[in-house]
Coordinates of C-alpha atoms in Angstrom, one line a residue:
X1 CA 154.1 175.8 111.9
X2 CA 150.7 175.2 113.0
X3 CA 149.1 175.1 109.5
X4 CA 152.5 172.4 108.6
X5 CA 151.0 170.5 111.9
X6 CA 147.3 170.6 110.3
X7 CA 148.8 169.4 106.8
X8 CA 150.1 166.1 108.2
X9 CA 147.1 165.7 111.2
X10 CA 144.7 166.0 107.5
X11 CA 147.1 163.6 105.6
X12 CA 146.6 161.1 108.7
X13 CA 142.9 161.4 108.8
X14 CA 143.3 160.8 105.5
X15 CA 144.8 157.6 105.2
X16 CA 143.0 156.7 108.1
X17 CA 139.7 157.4 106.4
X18 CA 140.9 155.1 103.2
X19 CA 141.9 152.0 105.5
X20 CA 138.7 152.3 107.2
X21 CA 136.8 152.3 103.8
X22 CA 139.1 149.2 102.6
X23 CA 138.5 147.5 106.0
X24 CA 134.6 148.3 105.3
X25 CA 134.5 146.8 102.2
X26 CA 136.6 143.8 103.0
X27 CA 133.6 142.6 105.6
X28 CA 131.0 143.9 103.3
X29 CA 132.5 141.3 100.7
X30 CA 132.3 138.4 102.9
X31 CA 129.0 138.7 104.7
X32 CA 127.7 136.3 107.4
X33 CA 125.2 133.8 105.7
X34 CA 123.0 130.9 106.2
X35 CA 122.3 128.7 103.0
X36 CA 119.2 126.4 103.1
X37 CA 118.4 123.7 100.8
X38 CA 115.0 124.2 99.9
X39 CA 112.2 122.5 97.8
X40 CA 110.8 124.3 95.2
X41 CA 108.7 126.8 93.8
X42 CA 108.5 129.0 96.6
X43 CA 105.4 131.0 97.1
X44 CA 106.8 134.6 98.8
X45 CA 102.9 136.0 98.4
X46 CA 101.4 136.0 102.3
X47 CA 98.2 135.8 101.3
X48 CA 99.0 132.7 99.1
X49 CA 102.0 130.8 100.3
X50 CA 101.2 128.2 103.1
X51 CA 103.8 125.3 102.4
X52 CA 107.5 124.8 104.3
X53 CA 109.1 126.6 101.5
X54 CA 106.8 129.1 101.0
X55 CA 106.7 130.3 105.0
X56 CA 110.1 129.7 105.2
X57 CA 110.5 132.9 103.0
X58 CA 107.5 135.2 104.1
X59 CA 108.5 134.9 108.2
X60 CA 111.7 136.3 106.6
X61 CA 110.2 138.7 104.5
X62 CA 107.3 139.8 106.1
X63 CA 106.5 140.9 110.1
X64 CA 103.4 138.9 111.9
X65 CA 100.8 141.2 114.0
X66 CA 102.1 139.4 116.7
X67 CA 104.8 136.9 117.6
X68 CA 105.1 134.0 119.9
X69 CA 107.6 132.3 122.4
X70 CA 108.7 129.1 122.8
X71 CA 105.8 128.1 125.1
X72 CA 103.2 129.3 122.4
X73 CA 102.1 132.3 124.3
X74 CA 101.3 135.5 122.0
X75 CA 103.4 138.3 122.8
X76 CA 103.8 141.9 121.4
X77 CA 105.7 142.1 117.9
X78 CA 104.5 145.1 115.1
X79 CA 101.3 145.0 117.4
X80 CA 102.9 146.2 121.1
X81 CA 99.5 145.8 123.0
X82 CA 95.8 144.7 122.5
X83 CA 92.4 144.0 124.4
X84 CA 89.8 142.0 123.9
X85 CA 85.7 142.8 123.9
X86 CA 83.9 141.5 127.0
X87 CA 81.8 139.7 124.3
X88 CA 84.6 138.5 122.6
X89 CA 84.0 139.8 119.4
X90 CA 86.2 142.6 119.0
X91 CA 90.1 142.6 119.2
X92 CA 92.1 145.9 119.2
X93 CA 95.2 146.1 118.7
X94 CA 98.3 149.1 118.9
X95 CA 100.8 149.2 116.8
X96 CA 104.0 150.7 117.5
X97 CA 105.1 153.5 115.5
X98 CA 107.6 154.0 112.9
X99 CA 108.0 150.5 111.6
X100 CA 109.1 150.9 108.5
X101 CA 108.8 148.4 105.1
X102 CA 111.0 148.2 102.6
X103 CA 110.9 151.0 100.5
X104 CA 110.7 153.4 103.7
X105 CA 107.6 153.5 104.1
X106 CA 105.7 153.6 107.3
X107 CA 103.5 150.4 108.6
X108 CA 100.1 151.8 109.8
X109 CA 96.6 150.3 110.8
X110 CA 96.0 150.8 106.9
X111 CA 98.4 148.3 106.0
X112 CA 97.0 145.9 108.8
X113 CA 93.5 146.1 107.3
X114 CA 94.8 146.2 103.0
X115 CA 96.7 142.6 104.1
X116 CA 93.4 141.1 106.1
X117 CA 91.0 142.2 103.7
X118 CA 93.4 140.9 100.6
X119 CA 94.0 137.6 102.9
X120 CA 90.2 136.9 102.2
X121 CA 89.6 138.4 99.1
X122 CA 92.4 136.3 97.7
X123 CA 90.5 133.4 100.0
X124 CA 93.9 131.5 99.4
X125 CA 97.2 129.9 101.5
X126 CA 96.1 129.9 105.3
X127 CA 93.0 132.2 104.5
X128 CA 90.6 129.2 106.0
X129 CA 91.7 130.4 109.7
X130 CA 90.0 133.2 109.2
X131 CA 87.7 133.5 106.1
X132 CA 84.7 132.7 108.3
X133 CA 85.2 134.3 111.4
X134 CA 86.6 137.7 110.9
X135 CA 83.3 140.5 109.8
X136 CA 85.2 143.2 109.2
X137 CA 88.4 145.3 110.0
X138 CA 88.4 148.4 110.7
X139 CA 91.2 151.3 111.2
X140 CA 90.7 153.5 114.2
X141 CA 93.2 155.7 114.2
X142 CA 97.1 155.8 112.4
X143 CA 98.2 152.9 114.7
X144 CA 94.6 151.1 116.3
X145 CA 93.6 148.6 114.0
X146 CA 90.5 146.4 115.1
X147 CA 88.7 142.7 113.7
X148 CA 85.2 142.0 114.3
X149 CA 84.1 138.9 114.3
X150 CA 81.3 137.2 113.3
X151 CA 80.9 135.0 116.1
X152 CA 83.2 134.5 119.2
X153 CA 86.5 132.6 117.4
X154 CA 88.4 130.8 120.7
X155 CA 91.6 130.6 119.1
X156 CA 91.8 133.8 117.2
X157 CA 94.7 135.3 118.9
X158 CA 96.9 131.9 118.6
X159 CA 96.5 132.3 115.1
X160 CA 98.1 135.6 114.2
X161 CA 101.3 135.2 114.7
X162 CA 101.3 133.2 111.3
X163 CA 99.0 136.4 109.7
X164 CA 101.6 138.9 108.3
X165 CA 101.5 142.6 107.0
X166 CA 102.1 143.3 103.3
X167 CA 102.8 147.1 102.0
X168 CA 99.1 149.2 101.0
X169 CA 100.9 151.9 99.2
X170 CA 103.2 149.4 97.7
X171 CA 101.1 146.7 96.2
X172 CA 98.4 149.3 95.2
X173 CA 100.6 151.0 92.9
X174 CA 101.3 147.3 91.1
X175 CA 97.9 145.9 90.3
X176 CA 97.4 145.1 86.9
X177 CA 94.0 146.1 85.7
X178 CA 91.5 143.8 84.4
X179 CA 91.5 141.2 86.8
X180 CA 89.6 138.3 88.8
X181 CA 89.1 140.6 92.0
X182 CA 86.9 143.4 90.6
X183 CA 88.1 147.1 91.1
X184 CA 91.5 145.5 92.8
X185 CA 92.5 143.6 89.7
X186 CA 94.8 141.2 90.5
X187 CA 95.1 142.3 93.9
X188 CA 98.7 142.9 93.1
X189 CA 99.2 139.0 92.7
X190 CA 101.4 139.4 89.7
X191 CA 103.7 141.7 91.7
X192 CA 104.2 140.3 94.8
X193 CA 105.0 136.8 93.2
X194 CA 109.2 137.9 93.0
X195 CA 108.3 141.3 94.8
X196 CA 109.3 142.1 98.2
X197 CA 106.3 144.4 99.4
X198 CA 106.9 143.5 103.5
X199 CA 108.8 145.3 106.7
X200 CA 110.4 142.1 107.8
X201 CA 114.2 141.3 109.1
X202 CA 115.4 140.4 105.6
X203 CA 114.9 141.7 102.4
X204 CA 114.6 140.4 99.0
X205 CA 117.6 141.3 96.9
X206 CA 117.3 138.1 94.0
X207 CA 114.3 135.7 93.0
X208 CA 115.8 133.4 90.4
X209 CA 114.6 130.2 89.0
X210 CA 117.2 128.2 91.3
X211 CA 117.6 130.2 94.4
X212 CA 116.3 133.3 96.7
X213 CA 118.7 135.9 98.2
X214 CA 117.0 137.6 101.4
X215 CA 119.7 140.9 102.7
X216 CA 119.2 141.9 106.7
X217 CA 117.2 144.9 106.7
X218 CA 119.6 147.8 108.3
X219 CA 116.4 149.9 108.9
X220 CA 115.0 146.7 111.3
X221 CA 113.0 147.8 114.1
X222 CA 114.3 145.0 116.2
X223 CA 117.7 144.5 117.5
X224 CA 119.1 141.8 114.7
X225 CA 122.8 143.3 114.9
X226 CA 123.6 139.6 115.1
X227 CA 121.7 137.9 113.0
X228 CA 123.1 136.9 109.6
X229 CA 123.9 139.6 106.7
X230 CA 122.3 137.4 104.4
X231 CA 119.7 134.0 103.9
X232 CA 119.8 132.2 100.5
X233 CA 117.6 129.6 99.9
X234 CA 118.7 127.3 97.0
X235 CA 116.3 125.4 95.0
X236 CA 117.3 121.6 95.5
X237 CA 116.9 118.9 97.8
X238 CA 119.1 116.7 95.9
X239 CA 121.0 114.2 98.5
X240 CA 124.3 113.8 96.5
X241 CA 124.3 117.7 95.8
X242 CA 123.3 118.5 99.5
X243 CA 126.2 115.7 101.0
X244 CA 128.7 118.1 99.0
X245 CA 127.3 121.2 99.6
X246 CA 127.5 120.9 103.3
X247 CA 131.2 119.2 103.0
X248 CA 132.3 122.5 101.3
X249 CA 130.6 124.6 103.7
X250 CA 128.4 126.2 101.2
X251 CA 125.5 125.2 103.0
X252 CA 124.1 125.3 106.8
X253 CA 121.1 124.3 106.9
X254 CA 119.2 121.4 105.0
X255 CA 115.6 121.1 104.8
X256 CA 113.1 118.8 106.7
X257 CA 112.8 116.4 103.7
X258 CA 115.8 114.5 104.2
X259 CA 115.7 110.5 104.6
X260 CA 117.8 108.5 107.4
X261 CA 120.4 107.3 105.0
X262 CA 121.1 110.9 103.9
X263 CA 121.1 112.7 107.3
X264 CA 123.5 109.8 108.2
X265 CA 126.1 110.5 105.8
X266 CA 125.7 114.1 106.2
X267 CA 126.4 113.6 110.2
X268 CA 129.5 111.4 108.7
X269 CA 130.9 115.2 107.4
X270 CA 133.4 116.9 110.7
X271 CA 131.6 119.3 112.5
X272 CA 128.2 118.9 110.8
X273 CA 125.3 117.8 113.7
X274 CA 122.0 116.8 113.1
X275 CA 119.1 118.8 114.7
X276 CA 115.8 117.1 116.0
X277 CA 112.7 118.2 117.8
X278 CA 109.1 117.3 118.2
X279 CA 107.5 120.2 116.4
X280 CA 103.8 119.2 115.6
X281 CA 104.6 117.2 112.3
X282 CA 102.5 114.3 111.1
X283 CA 102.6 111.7 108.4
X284 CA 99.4 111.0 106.7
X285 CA 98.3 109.0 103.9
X286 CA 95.7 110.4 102.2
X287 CA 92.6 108.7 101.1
X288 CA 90.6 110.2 98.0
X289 CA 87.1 109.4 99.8
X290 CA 84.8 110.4 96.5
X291 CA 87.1 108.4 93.7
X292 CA 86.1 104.6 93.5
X293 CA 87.0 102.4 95.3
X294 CA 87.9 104.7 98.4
X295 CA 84.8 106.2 98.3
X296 CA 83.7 102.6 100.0
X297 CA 84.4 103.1 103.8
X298 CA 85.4 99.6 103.9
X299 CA 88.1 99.3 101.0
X300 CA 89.7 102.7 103.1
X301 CA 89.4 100.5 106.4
X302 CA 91.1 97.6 105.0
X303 CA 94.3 99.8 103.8
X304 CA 94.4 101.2 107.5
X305 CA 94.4 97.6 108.5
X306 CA 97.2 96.7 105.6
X307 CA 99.3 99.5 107.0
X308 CA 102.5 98.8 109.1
X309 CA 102.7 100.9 111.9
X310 CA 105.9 99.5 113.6
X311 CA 107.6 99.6 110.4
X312 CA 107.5 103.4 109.3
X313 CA 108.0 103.9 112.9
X314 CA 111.7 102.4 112.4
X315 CA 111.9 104.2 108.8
X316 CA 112.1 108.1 110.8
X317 CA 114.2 107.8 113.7
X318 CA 113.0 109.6 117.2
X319 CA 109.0 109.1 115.2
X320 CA 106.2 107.3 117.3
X321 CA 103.1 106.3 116.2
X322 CA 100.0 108.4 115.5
X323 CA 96.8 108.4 117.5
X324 CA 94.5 110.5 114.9
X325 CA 95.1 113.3 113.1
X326 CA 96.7 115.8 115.9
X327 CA 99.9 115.2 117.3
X328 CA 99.6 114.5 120.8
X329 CA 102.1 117.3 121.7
X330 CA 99.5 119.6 120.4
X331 CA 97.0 121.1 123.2
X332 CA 93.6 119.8 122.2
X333 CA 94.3 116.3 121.0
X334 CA 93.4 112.9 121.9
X335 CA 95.4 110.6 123.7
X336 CA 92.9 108.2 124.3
X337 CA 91.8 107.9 120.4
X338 CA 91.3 104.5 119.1
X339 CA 93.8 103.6 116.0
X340 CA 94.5 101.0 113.7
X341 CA 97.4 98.3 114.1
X342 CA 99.0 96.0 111.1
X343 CA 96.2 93.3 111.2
X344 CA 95.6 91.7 107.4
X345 CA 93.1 89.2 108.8
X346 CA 91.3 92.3 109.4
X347 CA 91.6 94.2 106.6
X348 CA 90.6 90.9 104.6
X349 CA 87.4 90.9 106.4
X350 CA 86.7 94.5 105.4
X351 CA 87.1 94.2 101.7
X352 CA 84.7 91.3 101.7
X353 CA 82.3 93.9 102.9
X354 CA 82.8 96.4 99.9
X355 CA 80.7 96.8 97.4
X356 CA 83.8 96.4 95.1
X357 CA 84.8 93.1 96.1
X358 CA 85.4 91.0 93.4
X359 CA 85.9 93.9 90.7
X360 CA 88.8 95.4 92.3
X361 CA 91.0 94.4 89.2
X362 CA 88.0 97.0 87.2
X363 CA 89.5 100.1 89.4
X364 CA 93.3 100.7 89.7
X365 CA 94.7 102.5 92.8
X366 CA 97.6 105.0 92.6
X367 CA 99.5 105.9 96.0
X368 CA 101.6 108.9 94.9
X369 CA 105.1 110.3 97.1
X370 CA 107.0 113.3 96.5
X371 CA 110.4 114.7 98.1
X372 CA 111.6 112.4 100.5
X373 CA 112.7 108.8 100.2
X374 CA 111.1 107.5 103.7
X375 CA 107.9 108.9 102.0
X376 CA 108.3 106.5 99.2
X377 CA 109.1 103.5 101.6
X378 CA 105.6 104.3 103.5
X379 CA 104.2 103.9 100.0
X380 CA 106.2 100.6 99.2
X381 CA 105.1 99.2 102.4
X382 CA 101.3 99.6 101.9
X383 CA 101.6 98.4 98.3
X384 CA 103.0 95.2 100.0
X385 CA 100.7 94.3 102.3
X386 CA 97.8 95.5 100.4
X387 CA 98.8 92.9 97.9
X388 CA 98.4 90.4 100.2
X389 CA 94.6 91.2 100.9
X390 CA 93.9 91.3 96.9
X391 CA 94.7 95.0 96.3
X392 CA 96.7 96.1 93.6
X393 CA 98.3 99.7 94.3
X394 CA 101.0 101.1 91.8
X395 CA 103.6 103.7 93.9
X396 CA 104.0 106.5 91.6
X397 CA 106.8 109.4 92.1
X398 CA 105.4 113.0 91.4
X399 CA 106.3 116.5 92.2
X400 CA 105.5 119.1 94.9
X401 CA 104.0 121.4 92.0
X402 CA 102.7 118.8 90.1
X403 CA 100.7 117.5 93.8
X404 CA 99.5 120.6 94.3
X405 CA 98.3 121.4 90.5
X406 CA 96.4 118.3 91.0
X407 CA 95.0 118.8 94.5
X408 CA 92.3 121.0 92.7
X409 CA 90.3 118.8 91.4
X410 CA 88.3 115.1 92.5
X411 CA 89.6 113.8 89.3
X412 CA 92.9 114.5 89.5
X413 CA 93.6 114.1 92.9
X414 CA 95.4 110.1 93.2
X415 CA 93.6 107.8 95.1
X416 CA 96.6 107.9 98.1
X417 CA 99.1 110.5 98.5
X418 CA 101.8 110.0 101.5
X419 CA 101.2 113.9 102.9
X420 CA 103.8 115.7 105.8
X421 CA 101.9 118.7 107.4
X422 CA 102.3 121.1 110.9
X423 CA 99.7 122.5 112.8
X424 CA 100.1 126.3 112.2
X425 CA 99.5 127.2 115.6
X426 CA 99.3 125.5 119.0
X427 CA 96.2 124.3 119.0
X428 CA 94.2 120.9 117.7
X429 CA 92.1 123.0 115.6
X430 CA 95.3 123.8 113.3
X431 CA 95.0 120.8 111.6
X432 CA 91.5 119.9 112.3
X433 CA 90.2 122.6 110.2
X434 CA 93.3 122.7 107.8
X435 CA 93.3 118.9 107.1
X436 CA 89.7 118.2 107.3
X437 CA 87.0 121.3 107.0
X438 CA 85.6 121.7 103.5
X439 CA 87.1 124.5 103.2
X440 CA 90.1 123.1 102.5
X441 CA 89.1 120.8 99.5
X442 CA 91.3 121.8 96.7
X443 CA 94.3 122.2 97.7
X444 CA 97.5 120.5 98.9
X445 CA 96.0 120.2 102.7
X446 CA 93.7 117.8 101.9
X447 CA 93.5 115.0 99.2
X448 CA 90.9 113.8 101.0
X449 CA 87.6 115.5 99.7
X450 CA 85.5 114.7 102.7
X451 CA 83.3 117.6 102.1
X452 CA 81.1 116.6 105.0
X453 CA 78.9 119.1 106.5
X454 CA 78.3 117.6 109.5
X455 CA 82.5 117.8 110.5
X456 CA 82.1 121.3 109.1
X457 CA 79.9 122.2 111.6
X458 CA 81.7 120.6 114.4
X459 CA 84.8 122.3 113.3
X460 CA 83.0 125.8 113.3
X461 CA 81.3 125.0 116.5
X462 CA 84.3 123.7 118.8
X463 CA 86.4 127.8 117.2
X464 CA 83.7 129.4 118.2
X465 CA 83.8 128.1 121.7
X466 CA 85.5 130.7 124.4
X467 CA 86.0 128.5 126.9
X468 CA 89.3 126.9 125.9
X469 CA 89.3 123.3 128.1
X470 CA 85.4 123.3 126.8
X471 CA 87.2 123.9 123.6
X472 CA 89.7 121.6 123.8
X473 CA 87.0 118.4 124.9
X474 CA 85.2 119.2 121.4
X475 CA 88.6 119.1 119.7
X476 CA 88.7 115.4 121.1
X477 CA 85.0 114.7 119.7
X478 CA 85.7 115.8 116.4
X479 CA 88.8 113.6 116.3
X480 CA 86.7 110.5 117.5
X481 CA 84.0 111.6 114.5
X482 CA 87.2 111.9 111.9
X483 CA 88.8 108.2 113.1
X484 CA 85.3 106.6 112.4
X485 CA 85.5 108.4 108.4
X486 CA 88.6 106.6 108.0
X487 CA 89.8 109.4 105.8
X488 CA 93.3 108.9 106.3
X489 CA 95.7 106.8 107.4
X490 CA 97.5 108.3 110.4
X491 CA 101.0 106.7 110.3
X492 CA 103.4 108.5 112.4
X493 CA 104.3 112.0 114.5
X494 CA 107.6 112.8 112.9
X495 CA 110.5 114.8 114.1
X496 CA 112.0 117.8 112.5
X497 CA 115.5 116.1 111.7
X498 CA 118.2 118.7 109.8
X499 CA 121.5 119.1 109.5
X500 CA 123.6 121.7 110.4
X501 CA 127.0 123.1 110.5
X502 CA 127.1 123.2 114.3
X503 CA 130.8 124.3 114.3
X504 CA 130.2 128.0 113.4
X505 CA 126.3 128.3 113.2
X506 CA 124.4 129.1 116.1
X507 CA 120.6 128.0 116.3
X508 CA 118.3 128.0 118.8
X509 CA 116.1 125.8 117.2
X510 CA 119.3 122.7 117.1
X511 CA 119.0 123.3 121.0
X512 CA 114.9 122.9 121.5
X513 CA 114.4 126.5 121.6
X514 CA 111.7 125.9 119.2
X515 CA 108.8 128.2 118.9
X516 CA 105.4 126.2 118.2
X517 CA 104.1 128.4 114.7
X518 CA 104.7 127.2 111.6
X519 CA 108.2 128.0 110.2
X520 CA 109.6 129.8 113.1
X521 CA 112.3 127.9 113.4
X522 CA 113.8 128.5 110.0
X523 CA 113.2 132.5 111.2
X524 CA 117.2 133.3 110.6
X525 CA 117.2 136.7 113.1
X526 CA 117.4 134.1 116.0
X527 CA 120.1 132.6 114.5
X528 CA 124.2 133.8 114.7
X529 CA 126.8 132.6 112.6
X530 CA 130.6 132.6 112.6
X531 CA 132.0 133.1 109.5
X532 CA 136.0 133.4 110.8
X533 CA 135.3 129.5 112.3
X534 CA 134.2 128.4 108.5
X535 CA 136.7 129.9 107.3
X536 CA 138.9 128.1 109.9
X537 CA 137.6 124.7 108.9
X538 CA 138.0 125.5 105.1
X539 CA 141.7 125.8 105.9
X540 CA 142.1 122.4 107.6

């Protein structure tokens, strides 16, 4: 009787077991998932990758040493604690144990040093923050890991949350031997270019030539139980394919690139919002100050003169004017910085004062745009006006790849190129040194070429300053020094503006909860999603 009793109790378990494993692979089939239209080539390499795209994948991929909250302060993340020299010079920071990466291994003070010292080997992406500053790193023990700087560097901390931890063992066993980095090779370059080699909240599971598939790491050491099972980012930023995308639900999240006509019919779509926030964005148009005629401070003047201000302030919705080149949200900047206002009368006067005038015909000027239509209009509306001071500029459409192939070289790099960038951290210095230190000079940060030593040595001065409002009253000189360069033409302090299905997606960042690094807000472990409410609205 008993062993007839234990038969059936078996057979029960049984069938229990089997609907359990149906019901488990029922949810596995239909993960949660956000899908976010991105521009493209996407750089996943830390230690290379510093555009929107590019970040947007590595703060998925990859963990910082240390995070931030919403008010910008540094707080604990694979780092748990640290402490600073007296001097200043020394930072030491302890990890917390038994953080693992991808592939199971553990994340040690090894790791730590392998990605600072192949950060500034490589000498690439956001490298500059720290190429100069940083002496050495050094491991003290399994998880103590410490940087010694050259000289004191103010802002140091601030800027690792954006520094992030790539695998030792990992990359190590991928270099390809001979290559341009000595006894490292390639440093692994070729590998980690569609490799995942991080510890992060997602992991890479498909790196195609239209779209990246990112997984939720199970093994997280953070709670992200209700975070999405998956992030895709799709290679397009196509209006007509995005409008469709988003009406099908196949896509939650568009990028930052989207004009006011598109976010307005995407906001027509039921249930789809539109996101904004002041997040440290600025529109620039860049001035090529060693290719002829720009490299004539008066010809540059004139176009900042030409330029309407009011205008491309109506073009981006919730955008206000520029003062400079920080956004005035951004600790350190200048409010009180002179700028220039639509005045042709002006800019007349200015170009009669060039060297060039009367053989402007003899030098053509191209103003390039990529991505974004309110981009091209900014270009459109300083070809207009500069026609009507006697210069001829011919608006050209290129590429994001094709923009930043050229940024490498004086030659190649147009004349004037309408340029979107973020401060990487809270702080003036961000784009200060980003935008304007020579360091900077050949790549997509700054088609300017200024290559002044003087600003360099402002720059370098005003980081290695500990006291911070000391600091932050240098910032505002160097600004003032920049302004009287007329480099650029500051136009506006943009909002981030995206769409998003608001009816089952929620994000922290659509409600201001927006954390002041660079990309953050497209981190998707903040960020819950409802599938059974899409798949309510599909049915309607």
């Amino acid at each position: 009787m008993l062993n007839k009793k234990a038969k059936i109790l078996s057979i029960i378990l049984c069938i229990l077991g089997i609907l359990i494993s149906i019901s488990s692979i029922g949810i596995a089939a239909s993960p949660s998932i956000v899908r976010y239209s991105s521009d493209w080539p996407v750089i996943i390499d830390p230690s290379v990758g510093s555009d929107c795209q590019g970040v947007t994948a590595i703060v998925n991929l990859f963990d910082p040493l240390v995070s931030a909250d919403t008010k910008g302060n540094v707080i604990p993340h694979v780092a748990e604690s640290w402490d600073v020299s007296s001097d200043g010079l020394t930072y030491t920071f302890y990890l917390r144990p038994r953080i693992k990466f991808h592939d199971g291994s553990e994340l040690t003070a090894e790791d730590v040093k392998f990605s600072m010292d192949r950060m500034l080997t490589i000498g690439e992406g956001i490298s500059y923050l720290w190429l100069e500053n940083i002496q050495e790193t050094e491991v003290i023990d399994k998880y103590i890991v410490a940087f010694h700087m050259k000289t004191i560097f103010g802002p140091f901390l601030v800027t690792l949350p954006s520094f992030y931890i790539v695998n030792k063992e990992l990359i190590m066993a991928n270099i390809k031997k001979p290559g341009i980095y000595d006894d490292m090779g390639d440093y692994g370059r070729g590998y980690v270019i569609d490799h995942d080699a991080g510890s992060g909240p997602y992991i890479l599971k498909d790196f195609t030539g239209e779209y990246i598939l990112m997984e939720k790491n199970p093994n997280y050491f953070l709670d992200i139980n209700s975070a999405p099972d998956e992030f895709k980012m799709i290679g397009s930023t196509e209006p007509i394919l995005l409008k469709t995308l988003m009406a099908r639900r196949e896509l939650e999240m568009t990028n930052r690139w989207m004009g006011s006509e598109t976010l307005k019919s995407l906001a027509e779509i039921e249930d789809v919002e539109i996101a904004q926030w002041r997040g440290g964005g600025m529109e620039y148009i860049t001035m090529n100050t060693r290719k002829p005629p720009l490299d004539d401070i008066h010809v540059r003047k004139a176009l900042a003169w030409a330029f309407d201000y009011d205008m491309a302030v109506k073009l981006v919705p919730g955008s206000v004017q520029a003062r400079g080149p920080v956004p005035l949200l951004i600790p350190g900047s200048d409010p009180n910085s002179f700028q220039y206002h639509l005045d042709i009368e002006k800019a007349k006067l200015e170009l009669k004062q060039s060297k060039y005038y009367g053989h402007f015909d003899e030098y053509p000027i191209e103003i390039e745009w990529n991505t974004n239509k309110y981009m091209e209009k900014q270009a459109m509306l300083l070809m207009a006006n500069a026609t009507d001071i006697g210069l001829t500029l011919n608006v050209v459409e290129t590429t994001w790849a094709l923009f930043c192939s050229d940024s490498a070289s004086i030659e190649a790099t147009p004349h004037l190129h309408v340029l979107s960038a973020n401060s990487y951290y809270p702080e003036a210095a961000s784009l200060l040194q980003a935008r304007y230190h020579s360091s900077t000079a050949g790549t997509w940060l700054q088609g300017e070429w200024l290559l002044d030593p003087v600003l360099d040595e402002m720059i370098e001065n005003a980081i290695a300053t500990k006291d911070k409002d000391e600091r932050y009253a240098k910032y505002r000189e160097i600004t003032r020094y920049i302004i009287d360069l007329c480099p650029t033409i500051f136009t506006i302090e943009t909002p981030e503006r995206r769409a998003y299905q608001s009816a089952y997606m929620d994000w922290p960042a659509a409600k201001g909860e927006v954390i002041p690094v660079y990309k953050y807000d497209n981190s998707i472990r903040f960020i819950k999603v409802y599938p059974e409410k899409r798949e309510e609205l599909l049915k309607k």
